[in-house]
Coordinates of C-alpha atoms in Angstrom, one line a residue:
M1 CA 0.9 1.4 1.9
K2 CA 4.2 1.1 -0.1
I3 CA 4.1 1.9 -3.9
V4 CA 7.0 2.5 -6.3
V5 CA 7.4 5.4 -8.6
Q6 CA 9.6 5.1 -11.7
V7 CA 11.4 8.1 -13.2
K8 CA 13.4 8.3 -16.3
L9 CA 16.9 9.8 -16.1
L10 CA 18.2 12.1 -18.9
P11 CA 22.0 12.1 -18.2
E12 CA 24.6 13.8 -20.4
A13 CA 27.0 11.6 -22.3
E14 CA 29.7 11.7 -19.6
Q15 CA 27.1 11.2 -16.8
A16 CA 25.6 8.2 -18.7
A17 CA 29.1 6.6 -19.1
A18 CA 29.7 7.0 -15.3
L19 CA 26.3 5.5 -14.5
R20 CA 26.9 2.6 -16.9
S21 CA 30.4 1.9 -15.6
T22 CA 29.1 2.0 -12.0
L23 CA 26.4 -0.6 -12.7
R24 CA 28.8 -2.9 -14.5
T25 CA 31.3 -2.7 -11.6
V26 CA 28.9 -3.2 -8.7
N27 CA 27.2 -6.1 -10.4
D28 CA 30.6 -7.8 -11.3
L29 CA 31.5 -7.4 -7.6
A30 CA 28.1 -8.7 -6.6
C31 CA 28.8 -11.9 -8.6
W32 CA 32.1 -12.2 -6.7
V33 CA 30.4 -11.8 -3.4
S34 CA 27.8 -14.4 -4.5
Q35 CA 30.6 -16.9 -5.2
V36 CA 32.1 -16.3 -1.7
A37 CA 28.7 -16.8 -0.1
F38 CA 28.1 -20.0 -2.1
A39 CA 31.5 -21.4 -1.2
R40 CA 30.9 -20.6 2.5
G41 CA 27.4 -22.1 2.6
V42 CA 25.6 -18.7 2.4
P43 CA 26.3 -17.3 5.8
R44 CA 24.4 -14.5 7.5
E45 CA 24.8 -11.0 6.3
Y46 CA 27.1 -9.9 9.2
E47 CA 29.4 -12.9 8.6
L48 CA 29.4 -12.4 4.9
R49 CA 30.4 -8.8 5.4
K50 CA 33.5 -9.9 7.3
H51 CA 34.7 -11.9 4.3
T52 CA 34.0 -9.4 1.6
Y53 CA 33.7 -5.8 2.8
W54 CA 37.4 -4.8 2.7
H55 CA 37.8 -6.3 -0.7
L56 CA 34.9 -4.3 -2.0
K57 CA 36.4 -1.2 -0.4
A58 CA 39.8 -1.9 -2.1
E59 CA 38.0 -2.2 -5.5
G60 CA 36.9 1.4 -5.1
L61 CA 33.4 1.1 -3.7
G62 CA 32.2 3.6 -1.0
A63 CA 31.2 2.3 2.4
Q64 CA 27.4 2.5 1.7
A65 CA 27.8 1.1 -1.8
A66 CA 29.7 -1.9 -0.4
Q67 CA 27.1 -2.5 2.2
H68 CA 24.3 -2.4 -0.4
V69 CA 26.2 -4.9 -2.6
I70 CA 26.5 -7.4 0.2
K71 CA 22.9 -6.9 1.3
K72 CA 21.7 -7.3 -2.3
V73 CA 23.5 -10.7 -2.6
R74 CA 22.2 -11.9 0.8
D75 CA 18.6 -10.9 -0.2
A76 CA 18.9 -12.8 -3.5
Y77 CA 19.8 -16.0 -1.7
T78 CA 17.0 -15.4 0.8
T79 CA 14.5 -15.2 -2.1
L80 CA 16.0 -18.3 -3.7
H81 CA 15.6 -20.3 -0.6
A82 CA 12.1 -19.1 -0.1
N83 CA 11.2 -20.2 -3.7
L84 CA 12.8 -23.6 -3.1
R85 CA 10.8 -24.1 0.1
A86 CA 7.6 -23.1 -1.7
G87 CA 8.3 -25.5 -4.5
H88 CA 8.3 -22.8 -7.2
L89 CA 11.4 -24.3 -8.8
G90 CA 10.1 -27.9 -9.0
R91 CA 10.7 -31.0 -7.1
P92 CA 14.0 -31.7 -5.3
E93 CA 15.2 -34.0 -8.2
S94 CA 14.0 -31.8 -11.0
R95 CA 16.5 -30.4 -13.5
R96 CA 15.4 -26.8 -12.9
R97 CA 15.8 -27.0 -9.1
V98 CA 19.2 -28.9 -9.3
K99 CA 20.5 -26.2 -11.7
A100 CA 19.4 -23.4 -9.3
E101 CA 21.0 -25.1 -6.3
S102 CA 24.3 -26.2 -7.9
K103 CA 25.8 -22.8 -8.8
P104 CA 26.1 -19.3 -7.3
I105 CA 23.6 -16.6 -8.2
A106 CA 24.7 -14.4 -11.0
F107 CA 23.8 -10.8 -11.6
R108 CA 23.2 -9.2 -14.9
P109 CA 25.6 -6.3 -15.8
A110 CA 22.6 -3.8 -15.8
A111 CA 20.9 -5.3 -12.8
A112 CA 19.4 -2.9 -10.2
Q113 CA 21.6 -1.3 -7.6
P114 CA 20.0 0.1 -4.4
Y115 CA 20.8 3.7 -3.3
D116 CA 19.9 5.2 0.1
D117 CA 19.8 8.9 1.0
R118 CA 23.6 9.0 1.6
C119 CA 24.3 8.0 -2.0
L120 CA 21.4 9.7 -3.7
S121 CA 19.7 13.1 -3.1
W122 CA 16.6 14.5 -4.9
Q123 CA 16.0 18.1 -6.0
Y124 CA 12.3 18.1 -6.9
D125 CA 12.0 21.7 -7.9
R126 CA 14.7 21.4 -10.6
Q127 CA 13.9 17.7 -11.3
T128 CA 17.5 16.6 -10.9
V129 CA 19.3 14.1 -8.7
S130 CA 22.8 13.9 -7.3
I131 CA 24.1 10.4 -7.3
W132 CA 27.2 8.4 -6.3
T133 CA 29.2 6.7 -9.1
M134 CA 32.6 5.0 -9.4
A135 CA 33.8 8.3 -10.9
G136 CA 32.7 10.3 -7.9
R137 CA 29.4 12.0 -7.1
I138 CA 27.7 13.5 -10.2
K139 CA 25.2 16.3 -9.8
N140 CA 22.4 17.8 -11.8
V141 CA 21.3 14.6 -13.5
R142 CA 17.9 15.4 -14.9
F143 CA 14.9 13.2 -14.6
V144 CA 11.3 13.3 -16.1
C145 CA 8.0 11.9 -14.8
S146 CA 4.4 12.8 -14.6
A147 CA 3.1 15.6 -12.4
D148 CA 1.3 13.0 -10.2
A149 CA 4.4 10.9 -9.8
L150 CA 6.4 14.1 -8.9
K151 CA 3.9 15.0 -6.3
T152 CA 4.0 11.5 -4.8
L153 CA 7.8 11.6 -4.7
R154 CA 7.8 15.0 -3.0
D155 CA 5.3 14.0 -0.4
Y156 CA 5.9 10.3 0.3
R157 CA 9.3 9.1 -0.9
K158 CA 10.9 7.1 1.8
G159 CA 13.7 4.5 1.9
E160 CA 15.9 3.2 -0.9
S161 CA 15.7 3.8 -4.6
D162 CA 17.0 1.4 -7.3
L163 CA 19.1 2.5 -10.3
I164 CA 18.6 0.3 -13.4
E165 CA 19.5 0.4 -17.0
R166 CA 16.9 -0.9 -19.5
D167 CA 17.6 -0.9 -23.2
G168 CA 20.2 1.8 -22.8
V169 CA 17.9 4.0 -20.7
F170 CA 18.5 4.7 -17.0
Y171 CA 15.6 4.7 -14.5
L172 CA 15.3 5.3 -10.8
I173 CA 12.6 3.3 -9.0
A174 CA 11.8 5.0 -5.7
T175 CA 9.8 3.6 -2.8
C176 CA 7.0 5.8 -1.5
D177 CA 5.0 5.2 1.7
V178 CA 1.6 6.5 0.8
P179 CA -1.1 6.5 3.6
E180 CA -4.2 4.5 3.0
A181 CA -7.5 6.3 2.9
E182 CA -10.0 5.6 5.6
R183 CA -12.5 2.9 4.4
Y184 CA -16.1 3.8 4.3
E185 CA -19.1 1.5 5.1
P186 CA -20.1 0.0 1.7
D187 CA -23.6 0.3 0.3
G188 CA -23.5 -3.1 -1.3
F189 CA -20.8 -4.8 -3.2
I190 CA -19.7 -5.0 -6.8
G191 CA -18.8 -8.6 -7.8
V192 CA -15.9 -9.0 -10.3
D193 CA -15.7 -12.2 -12.3
L194 CA -12.2 -12.6 -13.9
G195 CA -11.7 -14.6 -17.0
I196 CA -9.8 -15.0 -20.3
V197 CA -12.5 -14.5 -22.9
N198 CA -13.8 -11.6 -20.8
I199 CA -10.9 -10.2 -18.7
A200 CA -13.3 -8.7 -16.1
T201 CA -17.1 -8.7 -15.8
T202 CA -18.8 -6.7 -13.0
S203 CA -22.3 -7.1 -11.5
T204 CA -23.0 -3.4 -12.4
G205 CA -22.7 -4.1 -16.2
Y206 CA -19.1 -3.3 -17.0
Q207 CA -17.3 -5.8 -19.2
A208 CA -13.7 -5.8 -20.3
A209 CA -13.5 -8.1 -23.4
G210 CA -10.3 -10.0 -23.9
R211 CA -10.6 -10.5 -27.6
G212 CA -8.3 -7.6 -28.5
L213 CA -5.7 -8.7 -26.0
G214 CA -5.9 -12.3 -27.1
R215 CA -5.3 -11.2 -30.8
Y216 CA -2.4 -9.1 -29.7
R217 CA -0.8 -12.0 -27.8
K218 CA -1.2 -14.3 -30.8
R219 CA 0.5 -11.7 -33.1
Q220 CA 3.4 -11.3 -30.7
L221 CA 3.8 -15.1 -30.3
A222 CA 3.8 -15.6 -34.1
L223 CA 6.3 -12.8 -34.6
R224 CA 8.6 -14.2 -31.9
R225 CA 8.5 -17.6 -33.5
K226 CA 9.3 -16.2 -36.9
L227 CA 12.3 -14.2 -35.7
Q228 CA 13.6 -17.1 -33.6
K229 CA 13.7 -19.3 -36.6
K230 CA 15.9 -16.9 -38.6
R231 CA 18.7 -16.9 -36.0
T232 CA 20.4 -13.9 -37.6
K233 CA 21.9 -10.9 -35.9
S234 CA 19.2 -8.6 -37.1
A235 CA 16.5 -11.1 -35.9
K236 CA 18.1 -11.2 -32.4
R237 CA 18.3 -7.5 -32.4
R238 CA 14.6 -7.2 -33.2
L239 CA 13.8 -9.7 -30.5
K240 CA 15.7 -7.7 -28.0
E241 CA 14.0 -4.5 -29.1
R242 CA 10.6 -6.1 -28.7
S243 CA 11.3 -7.7 -25.3
R244 CA 8.9 -6.7 -22.6
R245 CA 6.6 -5.0 -25.0
E246 CA 3.8 -7.5 -24.5
Q247 CA 4.2 -7.2 -20.7
R248 CA 3.9 -3.4 -20.9
H249 CA 0.8 -3.7 -23.0
V250 CA -0.9 -6.1 -20.7
K251 CA 0.1 -4.1 -17.7
N252 CA -1.4 -0.9 -19.2
T253 CA -4.6 -2.8 -20.0
N254 CA -4.9 -4.1 -16.5
H255 CA -4.3 -0.6 -15.0
I256 CA -7.2 0.7 -17.1
I257 CA -9.5 -2.0 -16.1
A258 CA -8.6 -1.8 -12.4
K259 CA -9.1 2.0 -12.4
T260 CA -12.5 1.7 -14.0
I261 CA -13.7 -0.8 -11.5
V262 CA -12.4 1.1 -8.4
T263 CA -13.7 4.4 -9.7
E264 CA -17.2 2.9 -10.2
A265 CA -17.1 1.4 -6.7
E266 CA -16.0 4.8 -5.2
R267 CA -18.7 6.7 -7.1
T268 CA -21.5 4.4 -5.9
S269 CA -20.0 4.0 -2.3
A270 CA -19.9 0.2 -2.9
G271 CA -17.3 -2.4 -2.0
I272 CA -15.5 -4.7 -4.3
S273 CA -15.7 -8.5 -4.2
L274 CA -12.9 -10.5 -6.0
E275 CA -12.4 -14.2 -6.5
E276 CA -9.5 -15.9 -4.8
L277 CA -7.9 -17.6 -7.8
K278 CA -4.5 -18.5 -6.2
G279 CA -3.4 -21.9 -7.4
I280 CA -5.8 -22.1 -10.4
R281 CA -3.0 -23.1 -12.8
Q282 CA -2.2 -26.1 -10.7
R283 CA -5.9 -27.2 -10.4
V284 CA -6.9 -26.8 -14.0
R285 CA -6.0 -29.4 -16.6
L286 CA -6.0 -28.3 -20.2
R287 CA -4.9 -29.5 -23.6
K288 CA -1.5 -28.4 -24.8
P289 CA -2.7 -25.7 -27.3
Q290 CA -4.7 -24.0 -24.4
R291 CA -1.8 -24.0 -21.9
V292 CA -0.2 -20.9 -23.4
T293 CA -3.4 -18.9 -23.0
L294 CA -3.9 -20.1 -19.4
H295 CA -0.3 -19.4 -18.3
S296 CA -0.3 -16.0 -19.9
W297 CA -3.4 -15.0 -18.1
A298 CA -2.4 -12.1 -15.8
F299 CA -5.3 -12.4 -13.3
A300 CA -2.9 -12.0 -10.3
Q301 CA -1.6 -8.7 -11.7
L302 CA -5.1 -7.3 -12.3
G303 CA -6.1 -8.4 -8.8
D304 CA -3.0 -6.6 -7.3
F305 CA -3.8 -3.4 -9.2
I306 CA -7.4 -3.5 -7.9
V307 CA -6.3 -4.0 -4.4
Y308 CA -3.8 -1.2 -4.2
K309 CA -6.1 1.3 -6.1
A310 CA -8.9 0.3 -3.7
K311 CA -6.7 1.0 -0.7
R312 CA -5.7 4.4 -2.0
A313 CA -9.3 5.3 -2.5
G314 CA -10.6 3.8 0.7
V315 CA -12.8 1.3 -1.1
P316 CA -13.7 -1.8 1.0
L317 CA -12.5 -5.0 -0.7
V318 CA -12.9 -8.7 0.1
F319 CA -11.8 -12.0 -1.5
V320 CA -14.3 -14.8 -1.8
D321 CA -14.2 -18.5 -2.6
P322 CA -14.9 -18.9 -6.4
A323 CA -16.4 -22.4 -5.9
Y324 CA -19.7 -22.9 -7.9
T325 CA -20.0 -19.2 -8.8
S326 CA -20.3 -20.2 -12.5
Q327 CA -22.8 -23.0 -11.8
M328 CA -25.1 -21.3 -9.4
C329 CA -28.1 -19.3 -10.5
S330 CA -28.0 -15.8 -9.1
Q331 CA -31.8 -15.7 -8.9
C332 CA -32.9 -19.0 -7.3
R333 CA -29.4 -20.2 -6.0
H334 CA -29.9 -23.6 -7.8
V335 CA -26.5 -25.2 -8.5
D336 CA -26.1 -27.5 -11.5
K337 CA -23.1 -28.2 -13.7
R338 CA -25.5 -28.2 -16.7
N339 CA -26.6 -24.6 -16.0
R340 CA -23.4 -23.4 -17.8
V341 CA -24.4 -24.3 -21.3
D342 CA -21.2 -22.8 -22.9
Q343 CA -18.7 -20.1 -22.2
G344 CA -21.1 -17.2 -22.5
L345 CA -24.6 -18.7 -21.9
F346 CA -26.2 -19.6 -18.6
I347 CA -29.6 -21.3 -18.4
C348 CA -30.9 -22.3 -15.0
R349 CA -32.3 -25.8 -14.8
G350 CA -34.3 -24.8 -11.8
C351 CA -36.1 -21.6 -12.6
G352 CA -35.3 -21.3 -16.3
V353 CA -33.6 -17.8 -16.2
V354 CA -31.3 -17.1 -19.1
A355 CA -28.3 -14.8 -18.5
H356 CA -24.8 -14.1 -19.6
A357 CA -22.6 -16.6 -17.8
D358 CA -20.0 -14.2 -16.6
R359 CA -22.6 -11.6 -15.5
N360 CA -24.4 -14.3 -13.5
A361 CA -21.2 -15.3 -11.9
S362 CA -20.4 -11.7 -11.0
H363 CA -23.7 -11.4 -9.1
N364 CA -22.9 -14.6 -7.1
I365 CA -19.5 -13.1 -6.3
A366 CA -21.1 -9.9 -5.1
R367 CA -23.5 -11.8 -2.9
K368 CA -20.6 -13.8 -1.4
G369 CA -18.7 -10.5 -0.8
E370 CA -21.6 -9.1 1.2
A371 CA -21.7 -12.2 3.3
V372 CA -18.0 -12.1 4.0
W373 CA -18.1 -8.4 4.9
T374 CA -21.1 -8.9 7.2
A375 CA -19.4 -11.8 9.0
G376 CA -16.1 -10.0 9.4
R377 CA -17.1 -6.6 10.5
E378 CA -17.6 -5.5 14.0
S379 CA -21.1 -5.8 15.5
R380 CA -22.9 -2.5 16.1
V381 CA -25.7 -3.9 18.3
P382 CA -25.6 -2.5 21.8
A383 CA -24.2 -4.9 24.4
T384 CA -26.9 -6.7 26.5
P385 CA -26.9 -5.3 30.1

């Protein structure tokens, strides 16, 4: 299982200047390579290398750095074409798609630059790195991270690392190949109902309310609107300072919820059953004031966090069809649209049971998870002679 570990670099003034200059140079050259690729119909990486490699060398890049710049550009076009085929940029005649197809891909001055072990070496005991720059190789660049992250780097780091600059701070994002824990045989399943009012509700009683996160999002949205209306330099500076703050807050919240769910499943030797909500934004039709809430719902990120944490802990996990989980009674299995009285109240028209709507749905998801696991696992019945 591949995960990424981010460490913060603490370079001296001269080291920071060299790193900043290197990122600006390699990304400017990446833009040039992108223009060449666009003019030649985006050839394969080997052919693109023939047209650009020696120019990159003449500009002062090392052999490995030049190769990484070319590969970065080719990978960017591969991602663009995949998004076009999947329809993520709209229909063929849409303005967004035409704009993406009509010009070369551009790279930001502080965009990530990949480094392999020939260009970057780690000294874990001293917490320093030695890294290639346009000014030569600089050594003893200090970095900081948590003790767990350092242990993961020391034991499992493998492959390339990306150097990025974010708000004037340099980071290295390293790829680590962590082995998955052996999955155990689950003693039942914990159903997890994902939502907006309640971010996650489990069949064991845990509920992560979304009221606080919703209020935080509204405050951030109101502040952004207020600053954007001013159009002053100070307002733009504030907007830049506050950029990505909301994403970090949501990511931290989802990490906490995912860890709580996986820890509970591991403690009780249970599996986890999640809804497969892919495509829900295309299926659901809402009024305009509600669309911001729906499209800012980070259910996919929470699901990804639960998946990778479950893999690391060896917790069995299955995805189930969410159809009718909110309309079905978890006691008598009666399905009726009227069972869901409102957002939080469930009253069965068949047996009369009264329950919290999300809690009832989580029990249905848990039952579906058990059925999926039973149907998918290997039979342990002895073969008939």
